[in-house]
Tab-separated table of C-alpha atoms and ligand atoms in Angstrom:
chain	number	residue	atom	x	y	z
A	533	UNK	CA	136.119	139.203	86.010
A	534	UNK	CA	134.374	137.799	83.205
A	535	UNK	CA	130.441	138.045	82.922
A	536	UNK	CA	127.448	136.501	81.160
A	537	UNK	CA	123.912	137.881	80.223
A	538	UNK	CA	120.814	136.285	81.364
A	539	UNK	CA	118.326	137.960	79.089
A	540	UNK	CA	114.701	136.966	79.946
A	541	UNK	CA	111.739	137.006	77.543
A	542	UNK	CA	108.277	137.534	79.178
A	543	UNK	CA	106.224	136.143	76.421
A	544	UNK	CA	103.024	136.991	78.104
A	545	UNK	CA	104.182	140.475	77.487
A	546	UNK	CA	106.158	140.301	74.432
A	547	UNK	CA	103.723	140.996	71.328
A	548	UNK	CA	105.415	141.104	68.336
A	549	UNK	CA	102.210	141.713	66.231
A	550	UNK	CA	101.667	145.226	68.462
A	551	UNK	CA	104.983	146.507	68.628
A	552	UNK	CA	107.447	148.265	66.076
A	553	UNK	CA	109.977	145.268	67.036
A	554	UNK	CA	112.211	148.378	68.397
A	555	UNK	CA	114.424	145.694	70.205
A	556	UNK	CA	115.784	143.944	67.264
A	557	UNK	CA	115.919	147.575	65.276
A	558	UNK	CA	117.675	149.065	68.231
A	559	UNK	CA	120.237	146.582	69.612
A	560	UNK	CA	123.506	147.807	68.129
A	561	UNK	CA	125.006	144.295	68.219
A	562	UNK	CA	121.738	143.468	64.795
A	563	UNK	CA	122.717	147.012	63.306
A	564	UNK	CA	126.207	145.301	63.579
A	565	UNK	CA	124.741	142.329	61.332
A	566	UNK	CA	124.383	140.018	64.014
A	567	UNK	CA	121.834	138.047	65.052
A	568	UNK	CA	121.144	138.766	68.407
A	569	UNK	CA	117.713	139.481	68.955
A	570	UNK	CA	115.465	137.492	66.578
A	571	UNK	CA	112.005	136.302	66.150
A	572	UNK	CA	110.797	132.405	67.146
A	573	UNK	CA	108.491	132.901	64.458
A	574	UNK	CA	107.586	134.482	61.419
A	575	UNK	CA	104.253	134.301	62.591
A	576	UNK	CA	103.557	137.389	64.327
A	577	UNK	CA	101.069	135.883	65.858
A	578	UNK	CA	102.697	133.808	67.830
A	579	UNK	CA	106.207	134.953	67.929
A	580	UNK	CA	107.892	136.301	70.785
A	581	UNK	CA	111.904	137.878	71.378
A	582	UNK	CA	114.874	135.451	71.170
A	583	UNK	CA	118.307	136.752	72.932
A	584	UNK	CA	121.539	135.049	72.230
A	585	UNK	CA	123.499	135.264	75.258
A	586	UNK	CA	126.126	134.211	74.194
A	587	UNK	CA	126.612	137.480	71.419
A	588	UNK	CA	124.670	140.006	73.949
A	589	UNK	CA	126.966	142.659	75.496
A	590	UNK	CA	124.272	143.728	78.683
A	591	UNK	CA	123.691	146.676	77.223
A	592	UNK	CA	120.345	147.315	78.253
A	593	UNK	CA	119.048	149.153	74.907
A	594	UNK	CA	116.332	146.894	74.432
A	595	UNK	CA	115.122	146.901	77.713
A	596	UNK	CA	114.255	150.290	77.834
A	597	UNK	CA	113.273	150.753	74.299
A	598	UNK	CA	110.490	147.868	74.637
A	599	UNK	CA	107.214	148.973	74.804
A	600	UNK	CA	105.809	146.317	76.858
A	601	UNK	CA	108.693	145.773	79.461
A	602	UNK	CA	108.580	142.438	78.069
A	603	UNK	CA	112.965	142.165	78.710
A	604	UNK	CA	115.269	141.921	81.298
A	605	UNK	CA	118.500	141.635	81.899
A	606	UNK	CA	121.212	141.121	84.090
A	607	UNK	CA	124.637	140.785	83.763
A	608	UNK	CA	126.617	138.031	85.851
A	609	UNK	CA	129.833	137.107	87.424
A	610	UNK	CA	130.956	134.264	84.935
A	611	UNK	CA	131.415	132.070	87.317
A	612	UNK	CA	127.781	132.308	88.480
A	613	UNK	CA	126.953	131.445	85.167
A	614	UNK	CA	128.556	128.141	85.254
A	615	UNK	CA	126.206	126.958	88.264
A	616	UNK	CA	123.007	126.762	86.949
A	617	UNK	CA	120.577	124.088	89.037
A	618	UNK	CA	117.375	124.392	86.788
A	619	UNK	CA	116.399	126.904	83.739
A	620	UNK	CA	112.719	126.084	82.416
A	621	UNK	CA	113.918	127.326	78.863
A	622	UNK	CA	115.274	129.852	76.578
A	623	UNK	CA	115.653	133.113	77.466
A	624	UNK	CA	113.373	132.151	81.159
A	625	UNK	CA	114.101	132.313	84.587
A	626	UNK	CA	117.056	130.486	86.458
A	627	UNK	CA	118.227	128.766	89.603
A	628	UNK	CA	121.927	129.207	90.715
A	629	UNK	CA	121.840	127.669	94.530
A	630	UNK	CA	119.699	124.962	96.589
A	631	UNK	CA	118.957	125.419	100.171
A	632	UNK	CA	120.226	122.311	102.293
A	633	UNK	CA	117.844	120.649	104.333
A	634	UNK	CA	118.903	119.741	107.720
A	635	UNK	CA	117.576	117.210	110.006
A	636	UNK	CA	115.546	118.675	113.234
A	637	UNK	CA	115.727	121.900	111.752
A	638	UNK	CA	112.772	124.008	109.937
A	639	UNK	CA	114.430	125.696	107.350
A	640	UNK	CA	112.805	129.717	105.806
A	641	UNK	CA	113.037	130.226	102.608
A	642	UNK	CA	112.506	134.282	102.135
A	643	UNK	CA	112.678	136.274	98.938
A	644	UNK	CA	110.214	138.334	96.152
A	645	UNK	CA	107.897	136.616	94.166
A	646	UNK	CA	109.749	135.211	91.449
A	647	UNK	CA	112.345	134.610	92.896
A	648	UNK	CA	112.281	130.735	92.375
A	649	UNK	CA	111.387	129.831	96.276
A	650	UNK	CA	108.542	127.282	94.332
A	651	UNK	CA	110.983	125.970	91.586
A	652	UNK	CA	113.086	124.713	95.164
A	653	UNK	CA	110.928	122.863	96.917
A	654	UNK	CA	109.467	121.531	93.952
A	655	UNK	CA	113.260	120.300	93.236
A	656	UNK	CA	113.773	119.282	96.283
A	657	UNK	CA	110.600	117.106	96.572
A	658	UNK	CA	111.081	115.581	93.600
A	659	UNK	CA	108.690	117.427	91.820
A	660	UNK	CA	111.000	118.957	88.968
A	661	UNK	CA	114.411	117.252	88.281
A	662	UNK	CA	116.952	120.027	87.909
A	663	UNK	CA	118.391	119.731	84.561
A	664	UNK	CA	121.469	121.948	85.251
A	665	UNK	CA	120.359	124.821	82.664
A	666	UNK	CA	120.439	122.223	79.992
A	667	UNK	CA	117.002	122.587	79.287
A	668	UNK	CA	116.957	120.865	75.901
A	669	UNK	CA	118.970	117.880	76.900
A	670	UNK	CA	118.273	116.775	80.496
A	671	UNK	CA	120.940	115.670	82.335
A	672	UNK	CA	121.340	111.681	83.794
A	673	UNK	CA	120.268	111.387	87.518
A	674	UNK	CA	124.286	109.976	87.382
A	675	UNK	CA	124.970	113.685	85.850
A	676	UNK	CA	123.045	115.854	88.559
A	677	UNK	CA	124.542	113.634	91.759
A	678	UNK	CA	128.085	113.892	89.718
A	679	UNK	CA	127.300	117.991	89.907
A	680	UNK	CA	126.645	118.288	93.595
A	681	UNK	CA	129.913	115.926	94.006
A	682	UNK	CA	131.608	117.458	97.364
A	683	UNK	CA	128.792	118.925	98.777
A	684	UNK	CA	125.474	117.686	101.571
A	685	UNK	CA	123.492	117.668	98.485
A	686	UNK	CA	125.331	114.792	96.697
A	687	UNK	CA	123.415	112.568	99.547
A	688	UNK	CA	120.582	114.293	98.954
A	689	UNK	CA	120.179	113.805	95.259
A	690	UNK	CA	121.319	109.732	95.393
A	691	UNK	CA	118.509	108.986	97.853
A	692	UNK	CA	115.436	110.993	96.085
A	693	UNK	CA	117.490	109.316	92.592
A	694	UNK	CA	116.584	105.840	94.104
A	695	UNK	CA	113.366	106.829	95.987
A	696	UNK	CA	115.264	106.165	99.306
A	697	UNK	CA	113.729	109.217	101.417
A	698	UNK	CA	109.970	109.942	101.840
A	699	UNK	CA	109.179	113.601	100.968
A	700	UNK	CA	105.542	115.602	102.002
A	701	UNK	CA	104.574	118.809	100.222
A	702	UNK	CA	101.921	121.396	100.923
A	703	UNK	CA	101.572	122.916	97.684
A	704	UNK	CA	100.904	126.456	96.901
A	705	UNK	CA	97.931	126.569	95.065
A	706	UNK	CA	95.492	124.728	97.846
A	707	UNK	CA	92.606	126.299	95.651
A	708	UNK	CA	93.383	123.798	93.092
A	709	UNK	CA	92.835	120.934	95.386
A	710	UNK	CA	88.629	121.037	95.016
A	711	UNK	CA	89.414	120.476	91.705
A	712	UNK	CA	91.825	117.320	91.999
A	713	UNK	CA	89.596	115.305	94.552
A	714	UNK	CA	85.655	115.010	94.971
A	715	UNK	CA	84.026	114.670	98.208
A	716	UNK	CA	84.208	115.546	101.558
A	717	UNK	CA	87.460	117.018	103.733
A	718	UNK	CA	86.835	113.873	106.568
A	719	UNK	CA	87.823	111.438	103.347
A	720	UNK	CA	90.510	113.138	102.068
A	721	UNK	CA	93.087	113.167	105.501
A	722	UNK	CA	92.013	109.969	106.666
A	723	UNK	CA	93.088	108.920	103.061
A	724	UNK	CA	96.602	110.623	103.825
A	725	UNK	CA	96.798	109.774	107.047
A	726	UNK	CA	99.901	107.500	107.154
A	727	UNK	CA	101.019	108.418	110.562
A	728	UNK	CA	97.234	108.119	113.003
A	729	UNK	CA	97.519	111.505	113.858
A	730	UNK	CA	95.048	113.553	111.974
A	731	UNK	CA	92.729	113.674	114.759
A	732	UNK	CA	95.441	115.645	116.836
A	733	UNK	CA	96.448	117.797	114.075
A	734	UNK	CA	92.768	118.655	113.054
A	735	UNK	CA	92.011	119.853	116.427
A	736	UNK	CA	94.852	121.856	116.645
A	737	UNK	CA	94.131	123.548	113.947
A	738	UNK	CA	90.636	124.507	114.606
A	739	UNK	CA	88.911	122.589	111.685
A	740	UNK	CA	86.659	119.875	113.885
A	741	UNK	CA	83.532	121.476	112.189
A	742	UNK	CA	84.624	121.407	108.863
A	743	UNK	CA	85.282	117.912	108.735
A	744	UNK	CA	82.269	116.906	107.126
A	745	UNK	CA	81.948	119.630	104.364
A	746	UNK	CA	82.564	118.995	100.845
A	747	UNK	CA	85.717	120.236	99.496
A	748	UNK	CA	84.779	122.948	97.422
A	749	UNK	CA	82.346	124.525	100.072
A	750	UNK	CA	85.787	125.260	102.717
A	751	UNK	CA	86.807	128.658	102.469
A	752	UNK	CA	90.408	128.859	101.352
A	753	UNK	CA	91.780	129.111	104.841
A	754	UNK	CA	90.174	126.122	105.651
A	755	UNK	CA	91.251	124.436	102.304
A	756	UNK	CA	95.031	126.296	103.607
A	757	UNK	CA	94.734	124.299	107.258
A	758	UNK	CA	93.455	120.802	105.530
A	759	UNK	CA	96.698	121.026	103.296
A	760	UNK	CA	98.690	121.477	105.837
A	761	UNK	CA	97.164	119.007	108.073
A	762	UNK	CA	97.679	116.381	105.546
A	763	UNK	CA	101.348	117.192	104.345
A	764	UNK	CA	102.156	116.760	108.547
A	765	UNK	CA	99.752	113.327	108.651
A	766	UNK	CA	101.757	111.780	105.722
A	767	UNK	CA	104.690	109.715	106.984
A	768	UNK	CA	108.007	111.381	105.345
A	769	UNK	CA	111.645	112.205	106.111
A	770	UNK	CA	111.660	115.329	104.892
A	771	UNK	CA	108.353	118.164	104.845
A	772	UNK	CA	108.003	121.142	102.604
A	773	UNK	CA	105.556	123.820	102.927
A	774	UNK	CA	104.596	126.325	100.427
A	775	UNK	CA	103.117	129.098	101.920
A	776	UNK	CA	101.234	127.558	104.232
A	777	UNK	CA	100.006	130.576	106.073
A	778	UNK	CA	98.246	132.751	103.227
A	779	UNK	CA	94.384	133.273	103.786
A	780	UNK	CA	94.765	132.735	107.200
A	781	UNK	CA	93.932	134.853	110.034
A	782	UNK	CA	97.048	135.988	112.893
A	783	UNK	CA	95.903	132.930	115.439
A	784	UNK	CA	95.324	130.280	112.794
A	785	UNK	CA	98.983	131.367	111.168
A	786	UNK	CA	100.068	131.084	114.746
A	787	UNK	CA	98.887	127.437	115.436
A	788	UNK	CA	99.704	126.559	111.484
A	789	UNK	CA	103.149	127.628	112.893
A	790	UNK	CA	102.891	125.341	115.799
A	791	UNK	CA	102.181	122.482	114.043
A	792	UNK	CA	104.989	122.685	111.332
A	793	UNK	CA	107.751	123.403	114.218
A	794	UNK	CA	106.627	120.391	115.654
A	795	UNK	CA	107.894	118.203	113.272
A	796	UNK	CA	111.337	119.579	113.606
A	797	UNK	CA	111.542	118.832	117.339
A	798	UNK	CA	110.312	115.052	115.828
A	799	UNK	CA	113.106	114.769	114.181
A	800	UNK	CA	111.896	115.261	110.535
A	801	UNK	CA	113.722	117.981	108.280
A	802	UNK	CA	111.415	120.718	107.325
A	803	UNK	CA	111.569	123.770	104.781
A	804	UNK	CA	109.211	126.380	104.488
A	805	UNK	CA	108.667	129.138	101.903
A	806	UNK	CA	106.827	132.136	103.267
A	807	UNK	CA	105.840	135.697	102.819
A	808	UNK	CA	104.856	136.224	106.386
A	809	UNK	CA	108.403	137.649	107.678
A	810	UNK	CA	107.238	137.209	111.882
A	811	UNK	CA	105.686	133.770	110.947
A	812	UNK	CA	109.026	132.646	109.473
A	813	UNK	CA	111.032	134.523	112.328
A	814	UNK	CA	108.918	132.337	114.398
A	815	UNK	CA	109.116	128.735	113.013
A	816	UNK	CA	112.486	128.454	111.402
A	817	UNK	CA	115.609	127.793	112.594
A	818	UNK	CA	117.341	129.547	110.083
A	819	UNK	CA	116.014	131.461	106.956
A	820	UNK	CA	117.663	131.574	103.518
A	821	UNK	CA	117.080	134.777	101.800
A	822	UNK	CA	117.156	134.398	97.921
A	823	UNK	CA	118.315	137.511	96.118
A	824	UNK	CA	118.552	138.304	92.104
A	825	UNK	CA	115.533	139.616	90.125
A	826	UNK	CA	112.085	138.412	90.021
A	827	UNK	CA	111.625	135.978	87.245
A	828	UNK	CA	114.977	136.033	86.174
B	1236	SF4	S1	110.515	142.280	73.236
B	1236	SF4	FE1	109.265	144.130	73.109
B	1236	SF4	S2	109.998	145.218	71.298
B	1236	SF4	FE2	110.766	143.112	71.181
B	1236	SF4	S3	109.258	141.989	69.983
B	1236	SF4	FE3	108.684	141.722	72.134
B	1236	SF4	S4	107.252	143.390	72.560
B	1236	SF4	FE4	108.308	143.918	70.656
B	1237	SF4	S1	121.116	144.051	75.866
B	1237	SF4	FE1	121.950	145.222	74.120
B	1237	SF4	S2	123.144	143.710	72.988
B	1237	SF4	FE2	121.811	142.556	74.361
B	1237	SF4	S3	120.016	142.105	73.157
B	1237	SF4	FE3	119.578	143.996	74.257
B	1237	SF4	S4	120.170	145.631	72.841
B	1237	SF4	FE4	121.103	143.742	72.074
């Protein structure tokens, strides 16, 4: 079987201007005369490692002879190779399969950090429009539905194409949402509440009292419960939550739980990306588990 190289550059760690460049002076394929490990730039300063692929035999030599642990790679069935869904660059991490949403059903989505469970829902909501690996020339919406031709995804694709379906995220990073809007909690789920049933949902999850504070005075697991209260208020066809249990304590994760699983039995899809392995045992029907190598 045939194989390709994903070599990944961490450019926070790759420092050019500190190092000996040992991975270009090592890599037999340059003491060859090739090119296969080169510089962006011949600005130290803000150069970091470029791999060809395409020449790269897997070897591993510059991996270990790096003295920041700045490259990985892995080698991979060609075929694999072939099936890219999203790459954010050169040399960066990749996507080779999508989870399928289904209807009445909370989907887990279970795997390292790194792994790309983010980069999925994001894709999925609409967030990020998988380019296929072809990260410097973005395939058509025509393109990506043509891709997923022959499989539950094709349907998928068309409808978020032509805005057809409604999607609701929780986001990860709830601790950015002080920043995004001013004021206080009460105004923001009202604002969001597309469906009349924030009241409900607020009791449920314990957060009567901290109605009236202002954003940025709710701890995060009250900033964690709000999100979530207000991805389940908005009126969608399909819900993704992003860790939606962190800074939460056992009985909050428990009713935060509750209240996503209810949705299923609504009717509405649901997908959920989660560290907390007994939470997700709890609230999905069935879990995904995403293999391969953190950030690659
Ligand atoms: S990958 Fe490592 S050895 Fe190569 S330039 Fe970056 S820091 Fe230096
Ligand atoms: S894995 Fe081997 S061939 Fe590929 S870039 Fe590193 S040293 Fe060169």
């Amino acid at each position: 079987m045939s194989t390709h190289r994903i070599a990944v550059i961490d450019k926070e760690l790759c420092k050019p201007r500190k190092c000996n460049l040992e991975c270009i002076t090592f890599c037999p394929l340059n003491k060859s005369g090739e090119k296969c490990i080169t510089l962006s730039s011949d600005d130290l300063s803000k150069a970091v490692a470029v791999i060809d692929e395409d020449i790269c035999n897997g070897c591993g030599i510059c991996v270990k002879k790096c003295p920041y642990e700045a490259i990985s790679i892995v080698n991979l069935a060609q075929e694999w190779s072939e099936k890219k869904i999203h790459q954010y660059g050169p040399n960066s991490f990749r996507l080779y399969n999508l989870p399928i949403p289904k209807k009445e059903t909370v989907i887990g989505l279970l795997g390292r950090n790194g792994m790309g469970k983010s980069t999925i829902l994001n894709i999925l909501s609409g967030i990020i429009k998988p380019n296929l690996g072809r990260y410097d020339n973005e395939p058509s919406w025509e393109e990506i539905i043509e891709y997923f031709h022959g499989s539950e995804m094709k349907s998928y694709f068309e409808k978020l194409a032509d805005n057809s379906i409604k999607v609701s995220i929780k986001p990860q990073m709830v601790n950015l949402i002080p920043k995004a809007f001013k004021g206080i909690a009460r105004d923001l789920i009202n604002k969001y509440d597309e469906r009349g049933i924030a009241d409900d949902i607020v009791k449920r999850l314990g957060l009567e009292n901290s109605l009236d504070k202002s954003l940025d005075e709710l701890s995060g697991g009250e900033l964690q419960r709000f999100a979530v209260a207000i991805a389940v208020s908005k009126d969608a066809d399909f819900y993704f939550f992003d860790e939606p249990s962190s800074y939460n304590d056992v009985y909050q994760r428990l009713e935060v739980a509750k209240v996503i699983h209810s949705l299923a039995k609504e009717g509405k899809s649901v997908m959920v990306v989660e560290h907390d392995v007994a939470l997700l045992d709890y609230l999905s029907d069935y879990v995904y588990i995403l293999y391969g190598q953190p950030g690659v």
